[in-house]
């Protein structure tokens, strides 16, 4: 019975490949479990650019290089997964297809959120650009003294379906190779809520600015993988997996903002569609597509505790194109108060990574 303990592999994006061969040579099996980890999203740039100024002895202001806040959201995530598979009878598969040819359908959902913040001192000598989401930018050649406080709240959600095919090739009595191929479809969403205001000692906060942006992405593609598993002890198999995939992504961005340079407090209630010399409430939308290469490595073990098979491990995944957002900003120091026009907020793609661990419990239905 030991020779039929399955190999396995997993990461947050290819949960279905954990469904290795069942305890029997053919039949149905089901697995459930989950993943936890950290997801590094692409950089999100704040729409405020500061030009720190200092009044010289001759009363001329000397400006330093422009400063803007760049957020790199690192989102902790967790989620469940479910797999249903069928190991095909040997008579159904050609001899070259290996032993225990199987097909599986897997689904997984995970979500997470994080909060990032920044604070920078401001003076009357500073120059500041504050961009609306539609690209129009307020330019101030002086600013309110105090502290500019910025907060970005990020939420990430994702769901994927994986239709996979795999088989085993026994290299020796202890070692097995398992190639896999899978079709992948999925959906993901990131929501970014940005709030900024100026805090003046003794007077509280003022000049609230808000951005509310959402990226929604559809994913279609395929991936391939190879697992090497070995049995050091009875009922235990150690495995290592490498995977690679090519996916097509289509992302839609929707966003809105609100700014009131005359208001006190942290709440902006500027009427939507407004743009004046010192306030605005605008909106923007965009869409873009990209091809993304995704690679992963994972390590773990499979433990036969009949009638269950328990699988635990860790993973690291890198992807060449992950959807993010590029917000408008101006690095041109204003010589006088006014307004300029830039490109609006847009979808951008950048490479990213995630890592974490997984646990799965698999039950061969034909053994019940």
mmCIF file of C-alpha atoms in Angstrom:
data_model
loop_
_atom_site.group_PDB
_atom_site.id
_atom_site.type_symbol
_atom_site.label_atom_id
_atom_site.label_comp_id
_atom_site.label_asym_id
_atom_site.label_seq_id
_atom_site.Cartn_x
_atom_site.Cartn_y
_atom_site.Cartn_z
ATOM 1 C CA UNK A 1 0.000 0.000 0.000
ATOM 2 C CA UNK A 2 2.930 2.337 0.562
ATOM 3 C CA UNK A 3 3.714 2.604 -3.123
ATOM 4 C CA UNK A 4 0.309 4.159 -3.722
ATOM 5 C CA UNK A 5 0.794 7.132 -1.372
ATOM 6 C CA UNK A 6 0.554 10.144 -3.703
ATOM 7 C CA UNK A 7 2.917 12.928 -4.527
ATOM 8 C CA UNK A 8 1.690 16.511 -4.180
ATOM 9 C CA UNK A 9 2.525 20.129 -4.764
ATOM 10 C CA UNK A 10 0.809 23.469 -4.155
ATOM 11 C CA UNK A 11 0.916 27.211 -4.031
ATOM 12 C CA UNK A 12 -1.651 29.940 -3.720
ATOM 13 C CA UNK A 13 -2.301 30.025 -7.460
ATOM 14 C CA UNK A 14 -2.173 26.338 -8.419
ATOM 15 C CA UNK A 15 -4.090 24.702 -5.611
ATOM 16 C CA UNK A 16 -5.441 22.019 -7.932
ATOM 17 C CA UNK A 17 -2.068 20.350 -8.445
ATOM 18 C CA UNK A 18 -2.161 19.224 -4.821
ATOM 19 C CA UNK A 19 -4.590 16.514 -5.909
ATOM 20 C CA UNK A 20 -2.092 13.735 -6.424
ATOM 21 C CA UNK A 21 -2.957 10.118 -6.985
ATOM 22 C CA UNK A 22 -5.517 8.540 -4.640
ATOM 23 C CA UNK A 23 -4.788 5.550 -2.448
ATOM 24 C CA UNK A 24 -6.267 3.172 -4.974
ATOM 25 C CA UNK A 25 -5.239 2.680 -8.593
ATOM 26 C CA UNK A 26 -8.482 4.224 -9.847
ATOM 27 C CA UNK A 27 -11.607 5.951 -8.545
ATOM 28 C CA UNK A 28 -12.845 9.283 -7.253
ATOM 29 C CA UNK A 29 -11.220 11.397 -4.571
ATOM 30 C CA UNK A 30 -11.907 14.741 -2.877
ATOM 31 C CA UNK A 31 -9.588 17.135 -1.088
ATOM 32 C CA UNK A 32 -10.091 20.258 0.996
ATOM 33 C CA UNK A 33 -7.733 22.632 2.733
ATOM 34 C CA UNK A 34 -6.392 26.134 2.508
ATOM 35 C CA UNK A 35 -3.483 28.505 2.012
ATOM 36 C CA UNK A 36 -2.045 31.435 3.967
ATOM 37 C CA UNK A 37 0.632 33.839 2.830
ATOM 38 C CA UNK A 38 1.799 37.311 1.851
ATOM 39 C CA UNK A 39 1.182 38.999 -1.512
ATOM 40 C CA UNK A 40 3.377 41.906 -2.645
ATOM 41 C CA UNK A 41 1.203 44.107 -4.886
ATOM 42 C CA UNK A 42 2.653 46.610 -7.390
ATOM 43 C CA UNK A 43 3.638 50.059 -6.127
ATOM 44 C CA UNK A 44 0.767 52.544 -5.667
ATOM 45 C CA UNK A 45 1.861 56.186 -6.026
ATOM 46 C CA UNK A 46 0.177 58.970 -4.054
ATOM 47 C CA UNK A 47 -1.157 61.921 -6.137
ATOM 48 C CA UNK A 48 0.548 64.582 -3.964
ATOM 49 C CA UNK A 49 4.051 65.867 -4.818
ATOM 50 C CA UNK A 50 5.884 68.093 -2.299
ATOM 51 C CA UNK A 51 8.721 70.505 -3.070
ATOM 52 C CA UNK A 52 10.337 71.257 0.329
ATOM 53 C CA UNK A 53 11.384 74.890 0.481
ATOM 54 C CA UNK A 54 13.641 76.922 2.712
ATOM 55 C CA UNK A 55 13.803 80.725 2.876
ATOM 56 C CA UNK A 56 17.377 81.921 2.273
ATOM 57 C CA UNK A 57 18.997 85.059 3.763
ATOM 58 C CA UNK A 58 18.174 87.040 0.639
ATOM 59 C CA UNK A 59 14.501 86.041 1.089
ATOM 60 C CA UNK A 60 14.648 83.797 -1.973
ATOM 61 C CA UNK A 61 13.198 80.329 -1.489
ATOM 62 C CA UNK A 62 15.497 77.395 -2.167
ATOM 63 C CA UNK A 63 13.635 74.201 -3.094
ATOM 64 C CA UNK A 64 14.793 70.663 -2.607
ATOM 65 C CA UNK A 65 14.032 67.793 -5.023
ATOM 66 C CA UNK A 66 10.373 66.736 -5.348
ATOM 67 C CA UNK A 67 9.077 64.183 -2.836
ATOM 68 C CA UNK A 68 6.116 61.852 -3.240
ATOM 69 C CA UNK A 69 4.888 58.866 -1.274
ATOM 70 C CA UNK A 70 5.123 55.426 -2.880
ATOM 71 C CA UNK A 71 3.191 52.648 -1.159
ATOM 72 C CA UNK A 72 4.147 48.974 -1.611
ATOM 73 C CA UNK A 73 1.161 47.064 -0.169
ATOM 74 C CA UNK A 74 2.166 43.712 1.341
ATOM 75 C CA UNK A 75 -1.168 41.969 1.839
ATOM 76 C CA UNK A 76 -1.558 38.958 4.172
ATOM 77 C CA UNK A 77 -4.092 36.527 2.684
ATOM 78 C CA UNK A 78 -5.872 33.288 3.552
ATOM 79 C CA UNK A 79 -8.489 31.152 1.896
ATOM 80 C CA UNK A 80 -10.041 27.700 1.422
ATOM 81 C CA UNK A 81 -9.842 25.330 -1.518
ATOM 82 C CA UNK A 82 -11.715 22.274 -2.781
ATOM 83 C CA UNK A 83 -10.710 19.595 -5.315
ATOM 84 C CA UNK A 84 -12.668 16.749 -6.913
ATOM 85 C CA UNK A 85 -10.712 14.275 -9.065
ATOM 86 C CA UNK A 86 -10.875 10.937 -10.800
ATOM 87 C CA UNK A 87 -8.028 8.489 -11.300
ATOM 88 C CA UNK A 88 -8.706 6.675 -14.569
ATOM 89 C CA UNK A 89 -8.576 2.887 -14.875
ATOM 90 C CA UNK A 90 -5.370 1.637 -16.465
ATOM 91 C CA UNK A 91 -7.253 0.327 -19.498
ATOM 92 C CA UNK A 92 -8.419 3.873 -20.319
ATOM 93 C CA UNK A 93 -4.908 5.310 -20.775
ATOM 94 C CA UNK A 94 -2.129 4.453 -23.243
ATOM 95 C CA UNK A 95 1.044 2.906 -21.857
ATOM 96 C CA UNK A 96 3.124 6.042 -22.525
ATOM 97 C CA UNK A 97 0.826 8.116 -20.250
ATOM 98 C CA UNK A 98 2.355 6.684 -17.082
ATOM 99 C CA UNK A 99 0.506 5.115 -14.190
ATOM 100 C CA UNK A 100 -2.568 6.486 -12.403
ATOM 101 C CA UNK A 101 -3.540 9.056 -15.050
ATOM 102 C CA UNK A 102 -6.024 11.414 -13.401
ATOM 103 C CA UNK A 103 -8.126 14.496 -14.060
ATOM 104 C CA UNK A 104 -9.255 17.018 -11.437
ATOM 105 C CA UNK A 105 -11.269 20.205 -11.031
ATOM 106 C CA UNK A 106 -10.160 22.567 -8.285
ATOM 107 C CA UNK A 107 -11.385 25.881 -6.955
ATOM 108 C CA UNK A 108 -9.821 28.267 -4.476
ATOM 109 C CA UNK A 109 -10.716 31.647 -2.987
ATOM 110 C CA UNK A 110 -8.598 33.878 -0.777
ATOM 111 C CA UNK A 111 -8.640 37.455 0.449
ATOM 112 C CA UNK A 112 -6.691 39.873 2.611
ATOM 113 C CA UNK A 113 -6.223 43.512 3.488
ATOM 114 C CA UNK A 114 -3.545 45.834 4.798
ATOM 115 C CA UNK A 115 -2.990 49.462 5.853
ATOM 116 C CA UNK A 116 0.030 51.688 5.077
ATOM 117 C CA UNK A 117 0.679 55.248 6.226
ATOM 118 C CA UNK A 118 3.156 58.103 5.845
ATOM 119 C CA UNK A 119 3.640 61.538 7.438
ATOM 120 C CA UNK A 120 5.781 64.498 6.280
ATOM 121 C CA UNK A 121 6.234 67.971 7.766
ATOM 122 C CA UNK A 122 5.090 70.939 5.659
ATOM 123 C CA UNK A 123 5.860 74.685 5.798
ATOM 124 C CA UNK A 124 4.669 77.901 4.129
ATOM 125 C CA UNK A 125 7.794 77.723 1.987
ATOM 126 C CA UNK A 126 6.852 74.373 0.442
ATOM 127 C CA UNK A 127 5.332 74.117 -3.024
ATOM 128 C CA UNK A 128 2.768 71.343 -3.578
ATOM 129 C CA UNK A 129 0.973 69.685 -6.514
ATOM 130 C CA UNK A 130 -2.293 67.855 -5.745
ATOM 131 C CA UNK A 131 -3.669 65.811 -8.661
ATOM 132 C CA UNK A 132 -7.261 64.845 -9.285
ATOM 133 C CA UNK A 133 -7.896 61.312 -10.516
ATOM 134 C CA UNK A 134 -8.894 62.671 -13.947
ATOM 135 C CA UNK A 135 -5.458 64.291 -14.356
ATOM 136 C CA UNK A 136 -6.187 67.934 -13.526
ATOM 137 C CA UNK A 137 -3.661 69.128 -10.953
ATOM 138 C CA UNK A 138 -3.844 71.958 -8.416
ATOM 139 C CA UNK A 139 -0.499 73.730 -8.032
ATOM 140 C CA UNK A 140 0.312 75.700 -4.891
ATOM 141 C CA UNK A 141 3.489 77.768 -4.593
ATOM 142 C CA UNK A 142 3.067 77.739 -0.788
ATOM 143 C CA UNK A 143 1.354 75.351 1.610
ATOM 144 C CA UNK A 144 -0.081 75.179 5.119
ATOM 145 C CA UNK A 145 2.546 74.512 7.821
ATOM 146 C CA UNK A 146 2.043 71.330 9.795
ATOM 147 C CA UNK A 147 2.183 67.666 8.845
ATOM 148 C CA UNK A 148 0.851 65.997 5.699
ATOM 149 C CA UNK A 149 -0.594 62.631 6.763
ATOM 150 C CA UNK A 150 -1.416 59.915 4.201
ATOM 151 C CA UNK A 151 -3.103 56.524 4.646
ATOM 152 C CA UNK A 152 -3.640 53.774 2.048
ATOM 153 C CA UNK A 153 -5.994 50.869 2.811
ATOM 154 C CA UNK A 154 -5.732 47.951 0.378
ATOM 155 C CA UNK A 155 -8.022 44.932 -0.019
ATOM 156 C CA UNK A 156 -7.228 41.995 -2.310
ATOM 157 C CA UNK A 157 -9.595 39.176 -3.319
ATOM 158 C CA UNK A 158 -9.081 36.338 -5.787
ATOM 159 C CA UNK A 159 -10.801 33.185 -7.049
ATOM 160 C CA UNK A 160 -9.496 30.583 -9.510
ATOM 161 C CA UNK A 161 -10.698 27.379 -11.176
ATOM 162 C CA UNK A 162 -8.155 24.825 -12.399
ATOM 163 C CA UNK A 163 -8.883 21.865 -14.694
ATOM 164 C CA UNK A 164 -5.835 19.635 -14.406
ATOM 165 C CA UNK A 165 -4.372 16.449 -15.892
ATOM 166 C CA UNK A 166 -1.488 14.550 -14.273
ATOM 167 C CA UNK A 167 0.182 11.158 -14.141
ATOM 168 C CA UNK A 168 2.986 9.320 -12.303
ATOM 169 C CA UNK A 169 6.219 7.849 -13.605
ATOM 170 C CA UNK A 170 8.059 5.672 -11.090
ATOM 171 C CA UNK A 171 11.816 6.228 -11.382
ATOM 172 C CA UNK A 172 12.590 3.720 -8.633
ATOM 173 C CA UNK A 173 10.880 1.985 -5.752
ATOM 174 C CA UNK A 174 11.229 5.197 -3.710
ATOM 175 C CA UNK A 175 11.150 8.018 -6.292
ATOM 176 C CA UNK A 176 8.328 9.251 -8.544
ATOM 177 C CA UNK A 177 8.090 11.956 -11.212
ATOM 178 C CA UNK A 178 4.684 13.625 -11.726
ATOM 179 C CA UNK A 179 4.169 15.971 -14.704
ATOM 180 C CA UNK A 180 0.987 18.068 -14.758
ATOM 181 C CA UNK A 181 -0.895 20.263 -17.205
ATOM 182 C CA UNK A 182 -3.797 22.560 -16.300
ATOM 183 C CA UNK A 183 -6.167 25.132 -17.766
ATOM 184 C CA UNK A 184 -6.684 28.133 -15.481
ATOM 185 C CA UNK A 185 -9.513 30.661 -15.240
ATOM 186 C CA UNK A 186 -9.894 33.269 -12.561
ATOM 187 C CA UNK A 187 -11.010 36.641 -11.237
ATOM 188 C CA UNK A 188 -9.367 39.061 -8.848
ATOM 189 C CA UNK A 189 -10.065 42.497 -7.403
ATOM 190 C CA UNK A 190 -7.987 45.098 -5.582
ATOM 191 C CA UNK A 191 -9.549 48.094 -3.891
ATOM 192 C CA UNK A 192 -7.413 51.048 -2.817
ATOM 193 C CA UNK A 193 -8.756 53.704 -0.427
ATOM 194 C CA UNK A 194 -6.393 56.649 0.046
ATOM 195 C CA UNK A 195 -6.940 59.492 2.528
ATOM 196 C CA UNK A 196 -4.704 62.516 3.073
ATOM 197 C CA UNK A 197 -5.013 65.690 5.129
ATOM 198 C CA UNK A 198 -2.853 68.366 6.696
ATOM 199 C CA UNK A 199 -2.542 68.441 10.488
ATOM 200 C CA UNK A 200 -1.773 71.826 12.040
ATOM 201 C CA UNK A 201 -0.704 71.837 15.727
ATOM 202 C CA UNK A 202 -3.475 73.256 17.875
ATOM 203 C CA UNK A 203 -5.918 73.580 14.974
ATOM 204 C CA UNK A 204 -6.577 69.958 13.981
ATOM 205 C CA UNK A 205 -6.760 68.616 10.439
ATOM 206 C CA UNK A 206 -7.842 70.244 7.194
ATOM 207 C CA UNK A 207 -7.727 69.935 3.380
ATOM 208 C CA UNK A 208 -9.049 66.354 3.087
ATOM 209 C CA UNK A 209 -8.193 64.410 -0.084
ATOM 210 C CA UNK A 210 -9.695 60.996 -0.900
ATOM 211 C CA UNK A 211 -9.043 58.456 -3.680
ATOM 212 C CA UNK A 212 -11.243 55.338 -4.064
ATOM 213 C CA UNK A 213 -10.025 52.993 -6.840
ATOM 214 C CA UNK A 214 -10.858 49.420 -7.864
ATOM 215 C CA UNK A 215 -9.084 47.078 -10.291
ATOM 216 C CA UNK A 216 -11.113 44.071 -11.526
ATOM 217 C CA UNK A 217 -9.248 41.413 -13.532
ATOM 218 C CA UNK A 218 -10.210 38.339 -15.556
ATOM 219 C CA UNK A 219 -7.573 35.627 -16.109
ATOM 220 C CA UNK A 220 -7.293 32.813 -18.690
ATOM 221 C CA UNK A 221 -4.298 30.593 -19.315
ATOM 222 C CA UNK A 222 -2.474 27.337 -18.769
ATOM 223 C CA UNK A 223 0.351 26.051 -16.612
ATOM 224 C CA UNK A 224 2.650 23.045 -16.517
ATOM 225 C CA UNK A 225 4.610 21.512 -13.683
ATOM 226 C CA UNK A 226 6.889 18.718 -12.576
ATOM 227 C CA UNK A 227 7.074 17.134 -9.111
ATOM 228 C CA UNK A 228 9.854 14.947 -7.752
ATOM 229 C CA UNK A 229 8.800 12.870 -4.730
ATOM 230 C CA UNK A 230 10.756 10.403 -2.623
ATOM 231 C CA UNK A 231 9.815 8.120 0.274
ATOM 232 C CA UNK A 232 12.270 8.316 3.212
ATOM 233 C CA UNK A 233 9.931 6.520 5.680
ATOM 234 C CA UNK A 234 6.882 4.303 5.554
ATOM 235 C CA UNK A 235 3.816 6.447 4.919
ATOM 236 C CA UNK A 236 5.849 9.621 4.267
ATOM 237 C CA UNK A 237 6.825 11.239 0.973
ATOM 238 C CA UNK A 238 8.852 14.419 0.535
ATOM 239 C CA UNK A 239 8.277 16.428 -2.631
ATOM 240 C CA UNK A 240 9.596 19.422 -4.576
ATOM 241 C CA UNK A 241 7.690 21.064 -7.424
ATOM 242 C CA UNK A 242 8.506 23.571 -10.140
ATOM 243 C CA UNK A 243 5.709 25.145 -12.189
ATOM 244 C CA UNK A 244 5.392 27.646 -15.046
ATOM 245 C CA UNK A 245 2.360 29.150 -16.748
ATOM 246 C CA UNK A 246 1.291 31.684 -19.377
ATOM 247 C CA UNK A 247 -1.850 33.703 -18.639
ATOM 248 C CA UNK A 248 -3.834 36.454 -20.370
ATOM 249 C CA UNK A 249 -5.139 39.205 -18.080
ATOM 250 C CA UNK A 250 -7.767 41.857 -18.746
ATOM 251 C CA UNK A 251 -8.162 44.577 -16.104
ATOM 252 C CA UNK A 252 -10.752 47.330 -15.692
ATOM 253 C CA UNK A 253 -10.124 50.331 -13.433
ATOM 254 C CA UNK A 254 -12.823 52.490 -11.881
ATOM 255 C CA UNK A 255 -12.017 55.355 -9.537
ATOM 256 C CA UNK A 256 -13.269 58.559 -7.954
ATOM 257 C CA UNK A 257 -11.810 61.245 -5.715
ATOM 258 C CA UNK A 258 -12.746 64.186 -3.503
ATOM 259 C CA UNK A 259 -10.674 67.185 -2.361
ATOM 260 C CA UNK A 260 -11.613 70.356 -0.466
ATOM 261 C CA UNK A 261 -8.778 72.785 0.191
ATOM 262 C CA UNK A 262 -11.052 74.947 2.351
ATOM 263 C CA UNK A 263 -12.552 72.273 4.620
ATOM 264 C CA UNK A 264 -11.556 71.329 8.130
ATOM 265 C CA UNK A 265 -11.654 67.750 9.366
ATOM 266 C CA UNK A 266 -11.061 64.521 7.446
ATOM 267 C CA UNK A 267 -14.354 64.336 5.517
ATOM 268 C CA UNK A 268 -14.636 65.723 1.996
ATOM 269 C CA UNK A 269 -18.150 66.445 0.702
ATOM 270 C CA UNK A 270 -17.409 68.273 -2.559
ATOM 271 C CA UNK A 271 -20.215 67.729 -5.060
ATOM 272 C CA UNK A 272 -19.311 65.106 -7.730
ATOM 273 C CA UNK A 273 -18.355 66.716 -11.028
ATOM 274 C CA UNK A 274 -16.903 69.799 -9.355
ATOM 275 C CA UNK A 275 -13.529 71.308 -10.191
ATOM 276 C CA UNK A 276 -12.625 74.727 -8.814
ATOM 277 C CA UNK A 277 -9.378 76.504 -7.940
ATOM 278 C CA UNK A 278 -9.287 74.811 -4.531
ATOM 279 C CA UNK A 279 -11.547 71.731 -4.645
ATOM 280 C CA UNK A 280 -12.629 68.893 -6.906
ATOM 281 C CA UNK A 281 -14.595 65.647 -7.105
ATOM 282 C CA UNK A 282 -13.831 63.782 -10.325
ATOM 283 C CA UNK A 283 -13.799 60.222 -11.688
ATOM 284 C CA UNK A 284 -11.803 58.075 -14.100
ATOM 285 C CA UNK A 285 -11.926 54.670 -15.789
ATOM 286 C CA UNK A 286 -9.500 52.617 -17.836
ATOM 287 C CA UNK A 287 -8.922 49.105 -19.166
ATOM 288 C CA UNK A 288 -5.846 47.202 -20.321
ATOM 289 C CA UNK A 289 -4.691 43.673 -21.160
ATOM 290 C CA UNK A 290 -1.381 41.859 -20.754
ATOM 291 C CA UNK A 291 0.255 38.453 -21.051
ATOM 292 C CA UNK A 292 1.818 37.246 -17.827
ATOM 293 C CA UNK A 293 4.366 34.525 -17.108
ATOM 294 C CA UNK A 294 3.926 32.874 -13.715
ATOM 295 C CA UNK A 295 6.461 30.614 -12.042
ATOM 296 C CA UNK A 296 6.414 28.782 -8.731
ATOM 297 C CA UNK A 297 8.396 26.448 -6.516
ATOM 298 C CA UNK A 298 7.051 24.514 -3.538
ATOM 299 C CA UNK A 299 8.329 22.039 -0.950
ATOM 300 C CA UNK A 300 6.408 19.784 1.395
ATOM 301 C CA UNK A 301 5.454 16.328 2.527
ATOM 302 C CA UNK A 302 2.590 13.870 2.141
ATOM 303 C CA UNK A 303 1.583 11.749 5.136
ATOM 304 C CA UNK A 304 -0.621 8.662 4.825
ATOM 305 C CA UNK A 305 -2.914 8.476 7.876
ATOM 306 C CA UNK A 306 -5.445 6.136 6.280
ATOM 307 C CA UNK A 307 -8.044 6.650 5.074
ATOM 308 C CA UNK A 308 -6.831 10.265 4.734
ATOM 309 C CA UNK A 309 -3.758 11.728 3.073
ATOM 310 C CA UNK A 310 -2.471 14.920 4.735
ATOM 311 C CA UNK A 311 -0.302 17.317 2.737
ATOM 312 C CA UNK A 312 1.601 20.322 4.136
ATOM 313 C CA UNK A 313 4.156 22.568 2.507
ATOM 314 C CA UNK A 314 5.385 26.018 1.541
ATOM 315 C CA UNK A 315 5.540 27.916 -1.764
ATOM 316 C CA UNK A 316 7.016 30.934 -3.544
ATOM 317 C CA UNK A 317 5.439 32.410 -6.689
ATOM 318 C CA UNK A 318 6.628 35.143 -9.060
ATOM 319 C CA UNK A 319 4.551 36.705 -11.833
ATOM 320 C CA UNK A 320 5.700 39.045 -14.588
ATOM 321 C CA UNK A 321 2.467 41.078 -14.976
ATOM 322 C CA UNK A 322 0.290 41.844 -11.943
ATOM 323 C CA UNK A 323 -2.352 44.599 -12.301
ATOM 324 C CA UNK A 324 -1.706 47.858 -10.471
ATOM 325 C CA UNK A 325 -2.620 51.534 -10.806
ATOM 326 C CA UNK A 326 -0.635 54.533 -11.997
ATOM 327 C CA UNK A 327 -2.029 57.765 -10.527
ATOM 328 C CA UNK A 328 -1.409 61.228 -12.013
ATOM 329 C CA UNK A 329 1.343 63.355 -10.488
ATOM 330 C CA UNK A 330 3.462 66.334 -11.538
ATOM 331 C CA UNK A 331 7.164 66.748 -10.764
ATOM 332 C CA UNK A 332 7.174 70.312 -12.141
ATOM 333 C CA UNK A 333 7.479 72.853 -9.345
ATOM 334 C CA UNK A 334 4.737 75.513 -9.564
ATOM 335 C CA UNK A 335 5.958 79.095 -10.030
ATOM 336 C CA UNK A 336 2.497 80.375 -9.105
ATOM 337 C CA UNK A 337 -0.834 78.920 -8.039
ATOM 338 C CA UNK A 338 -2.763 77.374 -10.913
ATOM 339 C CA UNK A 339 -3.940 74.199 -12.643
ATOM 340 C CA UNK A 340 -2.348 71.916 -15.225
ATOM 341 C CA UNK A 341 -3.689 68.821 -17.059
ATOM 342 C CA UNK A 342 -2.041 65.380 -16.926
ATOM 343 C CA UNK A 343 -3.119 61.902 -18.022
ATOM 344 C CA UNK A 344 -5.790 60.369 -15.782
ATOM 345 C CA UNK A 345 -5.302 57.350 -13.507
ATOM 346 C CA UNK A 346 -4.579 54.214 -15.549
ATOM 347 C CA UNK A 347 -4.072 50.461 -15.305
ATOM 348 C CA UNK A 348 -0.423 49.442 -15.150
ATOM 349 C CA UNK A 349 1.203 45.997 -14.910
ATOM 350 C CA UNK A 350 4.322 45.158 -12.950
ATOM 351 C CA UNK A 351 6.035 42.031 -11.682
ATOM 352 C CA UNK A 352 5.186 40.802 -8.190
ATOM 353 C CA UNK A 353 5.506 37.822 -5.846
ATOM 354 C CA UNK A 354 3.787 35.924 -3.076
ATOM 355 C CA UNK A 355 4.817 33.265 -0.578
ATOM 356 C CA UNK A 356 3.180 31.192 2.123
ATOM 357 C CA UNK A 357 2.115 27.738 3.224
ATOM 358 C CA UNK A 358 -0.683 25.259 2.605
ATOM 359 C CA UNK A 359 -2.490 22.372 4.254
ATOM 360 C CA UNK A 360 -4.691 19.846 2.479
ATOM 361 C CA UNK A 361 -6.568 16.717 3.546
ATOM 362 C CA UNK A 362 -7.479 14.285 0.773
ATOM 363 C CA UNK A 363 -9.902 11.378 0.948
ATOM 364 C CA UNK A 364 -10.160 8.574 -1.680
ATOM 365 C CA UNK A 365 -13.893 8.000 -2.117
ATOM 366 C CA UNK A 366 -13.392 4.555 -3.585
ATOM 367 C CA UNK A 367 -11.875 3.388 -0.265
ATOM 368 C CA UNK A 368 -14.992 4.269 1.770
#
